[in-house]
């Protein structure tokens, strides 16, 4: 069933940059990848649109778990849409789960493409061959093991190395990879690995909050 179209008019208001939107809560303009789009379902309920494909006028909120929770509490969606809007309980948690699922799904695809290796020994071997794009550590991994692998990665890399992905638990990584007790992994350079990194970065920024963002780009017009 299509989403409501009665609030679907685009509001250009002189906006020329299609990569920037304004947060309905903070009123600050940010790159689209730093926000979450929400739309109004036929039931009158607010739903997240992570892929930014659902019809209807979008309401954008900074991709920060705390800010999404605040937006839900204050129901800024109704004000932005100029329509009644029901906010489901646990909306911020729902977004968190969707972002995590998207990233873990991307990890599963990278694994199928042969662009991930698991286990300390295989990670060290990949580092030695200079094939590693980034490291993955379980959020519940021991600090000592993480430091050792991070140090080896930096020592063998040419130039700066990306920060390790450390947002998912060992159980989550295990479910995505079909393996057990996944503590450390390495992404091998490739398209599927790059897609996972982008998805994981978005999930991590959401959980860490606005401190993970760059400076906002001004603060003027709205756009759907």
PDB file of C-alpha atoms in Angstrom:
ATOM      1  CA  UNK A   1       0.000   0.000   0.000  1.00  0.00           C
ATOM      2  CA  UNK A   2       1.498   3.375  -0.991  1.00  0.00           C
ATOM      3  CA  UNK A   3       2.253   5.926   1.657  1.00  0.00           C
ATOM      4  CA  UNK A   4       0.214   9.085   1.939  1.00  0.00           C
ATOM      5  CA  UNK A   5       0.582  11.550  -0.884  1.00  0.00           C
ATOM      6  CA  UNK A   6      -1.409  14.431   0.609  1.00  0.00           C
ATOM      7  CA  UNK A   7       1.684  15.796   2.309  1.00  0.00           C
ATOM      8  CA  UNK A   8       4.050  14.827  -0.477  1.00  0.00           C
ATOM      9  CA  UNK A   9       4.720  18.207  -2.075  1.00  0.00           C
ATOM     10  CA  UNK A  10       8.379  18.955  -2.490  1.00  0.00           C
ATOM     11  CA  UNK A  11       9.511  22.161  -0.858  1.00  0.00           C
ATOM     12  CA  UNK A  12      12.477  23.524  -2.748  1.00  0.00           C
ATOM     13  CA  UNK A  13      12.362  27.008  -1.229  1.00  0.00           C
ATOM     14  CA  UNK A  14      15.443  28.001  -3.207  1.00  0.00           C
ATOM     15  CA  UNK A  15      17.457  24.992  -1.998  1.00  0.00           C
ATOM     16  CA  UNK A  16      19.937  23.967  -4.686  1.00  0.00           C
ATOM     17  CA  UNK A  17      22.052  21.379  -2.887  1.00  0.00           C
ATOM     18  CA  UNK A  18      20.363  17.990  -3.173  1.00  0.00           C
ATOM     19  CA  UNK A  19      22.823  16.427  -0.715  1.00  0.00           C
ATOM     20  CA  UNK A  20      21.795  18.553   2.288  1.00  0.00           C
ATOM     21  CA  UNK A  21      18.682  18.566   4.478  1.00  0.00           C
ATOM     22  CA  UNK A  22      17.599  20.337   7.671  1.00  0.00           C
ATOM     23  CA  UNK A  23      16.943  18.455  10.893  1.00  0.00           C
ATOM     24  CA  UNK A  24      13.346  18.980  12.031  1.00  0.00           C
ATOM     25  CA  UNK A  25      14.473  18.989  15.670  1.00  0.00           C
ATOM     26  CA  UNK A  26      17.709  20.987  15.759  1.00  0.00           C
ATOM     27  CA  UNK A  27      16.975  23.057  12.611  1.00  0.00           C
ATOM     28  CA  UNK A  28      20.560  22.583  11.491  1.00  0.00           C
ATOM     29  CA  UNK A  29      21.457  21.627   7.934  1.00  0.00           C
ATOM     30  CA  UNK A  30      23.567  18.500   7.503  1.00  0.00           C
ATOM     31  CA  UNK A  31      24.582  16.117   4.716  1.00  0.00           C
ATOM     32  CA  UNK A  32      21.812  13.596   4.033  1.00  0.00           C
ATOM     33  CA  UNK A  33      23.968  10.709   5.214  1.00  0.00           C
ATOM     34  CA  UNK A  34      24.039  12.304   8.667  1.00  0.00           C
ATOM     35  CA  UNK A  35      20.242  12.282   8.975  1.00  0.00           C
ATOM     36  CA  UNK A  36      17.374   9.793   9.011  1.00  0.00           C
ATOM     37  CA  UNK A  37      14.331  10.313   6.794  1.00  0.00           C
ATOM     38  CA  UNK A  38      10.873   9.576   8.194  1.00  0.00           C
ATOM     39  CA  UNK A  39       7.540   9.487   6.373  1.00  0.00           C
ATOM     40  CA  UNK A  40       3.882   9.156   7.287  1.00  0.00           C
ATOM     41  CA  UNK A  41       2.328   5.724   6.634  1.00  0.00           C
ATOM     42  CA  UNK A  42      -1.325   5.307   5.553  1.00  0.00           C
ATOM     43  CA  UNK A  43      -2.092   4.328   9.144  1.00  0.00           C
ATOM     44  CA  UNK A  44      -0.968   7.774  10.271  1.00  0.00           C
ATOM     45  CA  UNK A  45       2.134   6.329  11.940  1.00  0.00           C
ATOM     46  CA  UNK A  46       5.653   7.639  11.469  1.00  0.00           C
ATOM     47  CA  UNK A  47       8.025   5.132   9.857  1.00  0.00           C
ATOM     48  CA  UNK A  48      11.768   5.410   9.174  1.00  0.00           C
ATOM     49  CA  UNK A  49      12.850   5.406   5.529  1.00  0.00           C
ATOM     50  CA  UNK A  50      16.541   4.527   5.644  1.00  0.00           C
ATOM     51  CA  UNK A  51      16.794   3.958   1.892  1.00  0.00           C
ATOM     52  CA  UNK A  52      15.066   7.281   1.194  1.00  0.00           C
ATOM     53  CA  UNK A  53      12.742   5.742  -1.361  1.00  0.00           C
ATOM     54  CA  UNK A  54       9.284   5.838   0.219  1.00  0.00           C
ATOM     55  CA  UNK A  55       6.797   8.305  -1.262  1.00  0.00           C
ATOM     56  CA  UNK A  56       5.460  11.220   0.695  1.00  0.00           C
ATOM     57  CA  UNK A  57       7.007  14.267   2.252  1.00  0.00           C
ATOM     58  CA  UNK A  58      10.052  13.406   4.306  1.00  0.00           C
ATOM     59  CA  UNK A  59      10.885  14.620   7.784  1.00  0.00           C
ATOM     60  CA  UNK A  60      14.618  14.538   8.449  1.00  0.00           C
ATOM     61  CA  UNK A  61      16.133  14.107  11.913  1.00  0.00           C
ATOM     62  CA  UNK A  62      19.821  13.985  12.790  1.00  0.00           C
ATOM     63  CA  UNK A  63      21.015  10.380  12.868  1.00  0.00           C
ATOM     64  CA  UNK A  64      21.594  10.424  16.601  1.00  0.00           C
ATOM     65  CA  UNK A  65      19.730   7.985  18.837  1.00  0.00           C
ATOM     66  CA  UNK A  66      19.188  10.588  21.531  1.00  0.00           C
ATOM     67  CA  UNK A  67      17.890  13.179  19.081  1.00  0.00           C
ATOM     68  CA  UNK A  68      15.522  10.721  17.408  1.00  0.00           C
ATOM     69  CA  UNK A  69      14.179   9.844  20.861  1.00  0.00           C
ATOM     70  CA  UNK A  70      13.752  13.552  21.636  1.00  0.00           C
ATOM     71  CA  UNK A  71      12.031  14.155  18.304  1.00  0.00           C
ATOM     72  CA  UNK A  72       9.632  11.316  19.099  1.00  0.00           C
ATOM     73  CA  UNK A  73       8.970  12.664  22.595  1.00  0.00           C
ATOM     74  CA  UNK A  74       8.196  16.128  21.273  1.00  0.00           C
ATOM     75  CA  UNK A  75       6.497  14.759  18.121  1.00  0.00           C
ATOM     76  CA  UNK A  76       8.239  17.201  15.812  1.00  0.00           C
ATOM     77  CA  UNK A  77       6.955  15.054  12.947  1.00  0.00           C
ATOM     78  CA  UNK A  78       3.395  16.359  13.244  1.00  0.00           C
ATOM     79  CA  UNK A  79       4.613  19.945  13.209  1.00  0.00           C
ATOM     80  CA  UNK A  80       6.880  19.364  10.198  1.00  0.00           C
ATOM     81  CA  UNK A  81       4.191  17.510   8.259  1.00  0.00           C
ATOM     82  CA  UNK A  82       1.404  19.866   9.322  1.00  0.00           C
ATOM     83  CA  UNK A  83      -0.685  16.750   9.920  1.00  0.00           C
ATOM     84  CA  UNK A  84      -1.560  14.389  12.738  1.00  0.00           C
ATOM     85  CA  UNK A  85       1.181  11.811  13.168  1.00  0.00           C
ATOM     86  CA  UNK A  86       1.376   8.887  15.577  1.00  0.00           C
ATOM     87  CA  UNK A  87       4.878   8.130  16.810  1.00  0.00           C
ATOM     88  CA  UNK A  88       5.373   4.431  17.614  1.00  0.00           C
ATOM     89  CA  UNK A  89       6.831   3.491  20.978  1.00  0.00           C
ATOM     90  CA  UNK A  90      10.554   2.819  20.819  1.00  0.00           C
ATOM     91  CA  UNK A  91      11.110   4.635  17.516  1.00  0.00           C
ATOM     92  CA  UNK A  92      14.770   5.360  18.328  1.00  0.00           C
ATOM     93  CA  UNK A  93      15.340   1.678  19.127  1.00  0.00           C
ATOM     94  CA  UNK A  94      13.618   0.683  15.896  1.00  0.00           C
ATOM     95  CA  UNK A  95      15.954   2.888  13.871  1.00  0.00           C
ATOM     96  CA  UNK A  96      18.948   1.462  15.730  1.00  0.00           C
ATOM     97  CA  UNK A  97      17.898  -2.077  14.843  1.00  0.00           C
ATOM     98  CA  UNK A  98      17.290  -1.202  11.201  1.00  0.00           C
ATOM     99  CA  UNK A  99      20.700   0.436  10.882  1.00  0.00           C
ATOM    100  CA  UNK A 100      22.386  -2.536  12.554  1.00  0.00           C
ATOM    101  CA  UNK A 101      20.509  -5.013  10.364  1.00  0.00           C
ATOM    102  CA  UNK A 102      21.516  -3.113   7.226  1.00  0.00           C
ATOM    103  CA  UNK A 103      25.178  -3.124   8.243  1.00  0.00           C
ATOM    104  CA  UNK A 104      25.200  -6.773   9.292  1.00  0.00           C
ATOM    105  CA  UNK A 105      23.457  -7.712   6.054  1.00  0.00           C
ATOM    106  CA  UNK A 106      26.203  -5.892   4.157  1.00  0.00           C
ATOM    107  CA  UNK A 107      28.786  -7.820   6.181  1.00  0.00           C
ATOM    108  CA  UNK A 108      27.140 -11.102   5.207  1.00  0.00           C
ATOM    109  CA  UNK A 109      27.361 -10.114   1.536  1.00  0.00           C
ATOM    110  CA  UNK A 110      31.010  -9.096   1.921  1.00  0.00           C
ATOM    111  CA  UNK A 111      31.683 -12.474   3.519  1.00  0.00           C
ATOM    112  CA  UNK A 112      30.042 -14.281   0.587  1.00  0.00           C
ATOM    113  CA  UNK A 113      32.177 -12.202  -1.768  1.00  0.00           C
ATOM    114  CA  UNK A 114      35.304 -13.394   0.029  1.00  0.00           C
ATOM    115  CA  UNK A 115      36.110  -9.926   1.321  1.00  0.00           C
ATOM    116  CA  UNK A 116      36.215 -10.782   5.032  1.00  0.00           C
ATOM    117  CA  UNK A 117      38.528 -13.008   7.057  1.00  0.00           C
ATOM    118  CA  UNK A 118      37.853 -14.057  10.644  1.00  0.00           C
ATOM    119  CA  UNK A 119      40.090 -14.927  13.574  1.00  0.00           C
ATOM    120  CA  UNK A 120      43.305 -13.397  14.868  1.00  0.00           C
ATOM    121  CA  UNK A 121      45.619 -15.619  12.808  1.00  0.00           C
ATOM    122  CA  UNK A 122      43.870 -14.929   9.503  1.00  0.00           C
ATOM    123  CA  UNK A 123      43.610 -11.230  10.275  1.00  0.00           C
ATOM    124  CA  UNK A 124      47.357 -11.063  10.946  1.00  0.00           C
ATOM    125  CA  UNK A 125      48.038 -12.951   7.722  1.00  0.00           C
ATOM    126  CA  UNK A 126      45.891 -10.528   5.725  1.00  0.00           C
ATOM    127  CA  UNK A 127      47.646  -7.570   7.348  1.00  0.00           C
ATOM    128  CA  UNK A 128      50.988  -9.047   6.372  1.00  0.00           C
ATOM    129  CA  UNK A 129      49.855  -9.311   2.747  1.00  0.00           C
ATOM    130  CA  UNK A 130      48.727  -5.666   2.716  1.00  0.00           C
ATOM    131  CA  UNK A 131      45.175  -6.557   1.719  1.00  0.00           C
ATOM    132  CA  UNK A 132      43.254  -5.169   4.657  1.00  0.00           C
ATOM    133  CA  UNK A 133      40.869  -2.245   4.161  1.00  0.00           C
ATOM    134  CA  UNK A 134      39.769  -2.068   7.807  1.00  0.00           C
ATOM    135  CA  UNK A 135      39.596  -4.135  10.975  1.00  0.00           C
ATOM    136  CA  UNK A 136      36.478  -5.283  12.801  1.00  0.00           C
ATOM    137  CA  UNK A 137      36.446  -5.943  16.541  1.00  0.00           C
ATOM    138  CA  UNK A 138      33.504  -7.183  18.536  1.00  0.00           C
ATOM    139  CA  UNK A 139      32.207  -4.524  20.910  1.00  0.00           C
ATOM    140  CA  UNK A 140      32.808  -6.974  23.734  1.00  0.00           C
ATOM    141  CA  UNK A 141      36.340  -7.910  22.614  1.00  0.00           C
ATOM    142  CA  UNK A 142      39.253  -7.629  25.064  1.00  0.00           C
ATOM    143  CA  UNK A 143      41.136  -4.350  24.752  1.00  0.00           C
ATOM    144  CA  UNK A 144      44.546  -6.023  24.626  1.00  0.00           C
ATOM    145  CA  UNK A 145      43.762  -8.085  21.543  1.00  0.00           C
ATOM    146  CA  UNK A 146      42.286  -5.073  19.777  1.00  0.00           C
ATOM    147  CA  UNK A 147      45.339  -2.933  20.495  1.00  0.00           C
ATOM    148  CA  UNK A 148      47.728  -5.563  19.184  1.00  0.00           C
ATOM    149  CA  UNK A 149      45.913  -5.978  15.878  1.00  0.00           C
ATOM    150  CA  UNK A 150      45.389  -2.242  15.476  1.00  0.00           C
ATOM    151  CA  UNK A 151      49.109  -1.682  16.020  1.00  0.00           C
ATOM    152  CA  UNK A 152      50.073  -4.297  13.432  1.00  0.00           C
ATOM    153  CA  UNK A 153      47.625  -2.808  10.949  1.00  0.00           C
ATOM    154  CA  UNK A 154      49.014   0.708  11.404  1.00  0.00           C
ATOM    155  CA  UNK A 155      52.603  -0.502  11.227  1.00  0.00           C
ATOM    156  CA  UNK A 156      52.057  -2.297   7.941  1.00  0.00           C
ATOM    157  CA  UNK A 157      49.834   0.285   6.278  1.00  0.00           C
ATOM    158  CA  UNK A 158      50.841   2.996   3.868  1.00  0.00           C
ATOM    159  CA  UNK A 159      49.432   6.234   5.177  1.00  0.00           C
ATOM    160  CA  UNK A 160      46.544   6.602   7.583  1.00  0.00           C
ATOM    161  CA  UNK A 161      44.362   3.651   8.517  1.00  0.00           C
ATOM    162  CA  UNK A 162      40.609   3.840   9.100  1.00  0.00           C
ATOM    163  CA  UNK A 163      39.339   3.440  12.632  1.00  0.00           C
ATOM    164  CA  UNK A 164      38.302  -0.149  13.397  1.00  0.00           C
ATOM    165  CA  UNK A 165      34.624  -1.061  13.292  1.00  0.00           C
ATOM    166  CA  UNK A 166      33.628  -1.757  16.866  1.00  0.00           C
ATOM    167  CA  UNK A 167      29.888  -1.370  17.087  1.00  0.00           C
ATOM    168  CA  UNK A 168      28.584  -4.965  16.957  1.00  0.00           C
ATOM    169  CA  UNK A 169      28.793  -7.708  19.554  1.00  0.00           C
ATOM    170  CA  UNK A 170      30.448 -11.060  18.969  1.00  0.00           C
ATOM    171  CA  UNK A 171      27.001 -12.645  18.727  1.00  0.00           C
ATOM    172  CA  UNK A 172      25.855 -10.147  16.090  1.00  0.00           C
ATOM    173  CA  UNK A 173      29.012 -10.666  14.056  1.00  0.00           C
ATOM    174  CA  UNK A 174      28.581 -14.415  14.389  1.00  0.00           C
ATOM    175  CA  UNK A 175      25.015 -14.346  13.098  1.00  0.00           C
ATOM    176  CA  UNK A 176      26.032 -12.231  10.104  1.00  0.00           C
ATOM    177  CA  UNK A 177      28.979 -14.442   9.207  1.00  0.00           C
ATOM    178  CA  UNK A 178      27.539 -17.842  10.051  1.00  0.00           C
ATOM    179  CA  UNK A 179      30.444 -18.428  12.427  1.00  0.00           C
ATOM    180  CA  UNK A 180      30.753 -18.728  16.176  1.00  0.00           C
ATOM    181  CA  UNK A 181      32.659 -16.555  18.620  1.00  0.00           C
ATOM    182  CA  UNK A 182      33.653 -13.849  16.137  1.00  0.00           C
ATOM    183  CA  UNK A 183      35.936 -11.487  18.032  1.00  0.00           C
ATOM    184  CA  UNK A 184      38.225 -10.112  15.308  1.00  0.00           C
ATOM    185  CA  UNK A 185      37.857  -9.855  11.547  1.00  0.00           C
ATOM    186  CA  UNK A 186      39.417  -7.970   8.675  1.00  0.00           C
ATOM    187  CA  UNK A 187      37.831  -6.506   5.587  1.00  0.00           C
ATOM    188  CA  UNK A 188      39.660  -7.220   2.373  1.00  0.00           C
ATOM    189  CA  UNK A 189      39.632  -4.408  -0.163  1.00  0.00           C
ATOM    190  CA  UNK A 190      36.617  -4.628  -2.474  1.00  0.00           C
ATOM    191  CA  UNK A 191      33.237  -3.172  -3.315  1.00  0.00           C
ATOM    192  CA  UNK A 192      31.232  -5.305  -0.883  1.00  0.00           C
ATOM    193  CA  UNK A 193      33.599  -4.446   1.956  1.00  0.00           C
ATOM    194  CA  UNK A 194      33.272  -0.744   1.155  1.00  0.00           C
ATOM    195  CA  UNK A 195      29.469  -0.984   1.349  1.00  0.00           C
ATOM    196  CA  UNK A 196      29.699  -2.617   4.756  1.00  0.00           C
ATOM    197  CA  UNK A 197      32.038   0.092   6.005  1.00  0.00           C
ATOM    198  CA  UNK A 198      29.587   2.791   4.932  1.00  0.00           C
ATOM    199  CA  UNK A 199      26.664   1.022   6.638  1.00  0.00           C
ATOM    200  CA  UNK A 200      28.635   0.270   9.799  1.00  0.00           C
ATOM    201  CA  UNK A 201      29.822   3.866  10.006  1.00  0.00           C
ATOM    202  CA  UNK A 202      26.229   5.082   9.838  1.00  0.00           C
ATOM    203  CA  UNK A 203      25.150   2.705  12.606  1.00  0.00           C
ATOM    204  CA  UNK A 204      28.106   3.715  14.760  1.00  0.00           C
ATOM    205  CA  UNK A 205      27.456   7.435  14.309  1.00  0.00           C
ATOM    206  CA  UNK A 206      23.831   6.871  15.306  1.00  0.00           C
ATOM    207  CA  UNK A 207      24.859   5.158  18.530  1.00  0.00           C
ATOM    208  CA  UNK A 208      27.657   7.591  19.381  1.00  0.00           C
ATOM    209  CA  UNK A 209      25.611  10.701  18.718  1.00  0.00           C
ATOM    210  CA  UNK A 210      26.322  14.152  17.384  1.00  0.00           C
ATOM    211  CA  UNK A 211      29.944  14.112  18.615  1.00  0.00           C
ATOM    212  CA  UNK A 212      30.669  11.821  15.663  1.00  0.00           C
ATOM    213  CA  UNK A 213      29.556  14.435  13.133  1.00  0.00           C
ATOM    214  CA  UNK A 214      31.458  17.145  11.322  1.00  0.00           C
ATOM    215  CA  UNK A 215      30.330  20.737  11.580  1.00  0.00           C
ATOM    216  CA  UNK A 216      26.833  21.320  10.155  1.00  0.00           C
ATOM    217  CA  UNK A 217      26.511  23.142   6.840  1.00  0.00           C
ATOM    218  CA  UNK A 218      24.783  26.361   7.802  1.00  0.00           C
ATOM    219  CA  UNK A 219      21.116  26.513   8.723  1.00  0.00           C
ATOM    220  CA  UNK A 220      18.615  27.811   6.241  1.00  0.00           C
ATOM    221  CA  UNK A 221      15.906  26.199   4.106  1.00  0.00           C
ATOM    222  CA  UNK A 222      13.988  22.950   4.423  1.00  0.00           C
ATOM    223  CA  UNK A 223      13.734  20.374   1.709  1.00  0.00           C
ATOM    224  CA  UNK A 224      12.027  17.008   1.593  1.00  0.00           C
TER     225      UNK A 224
END
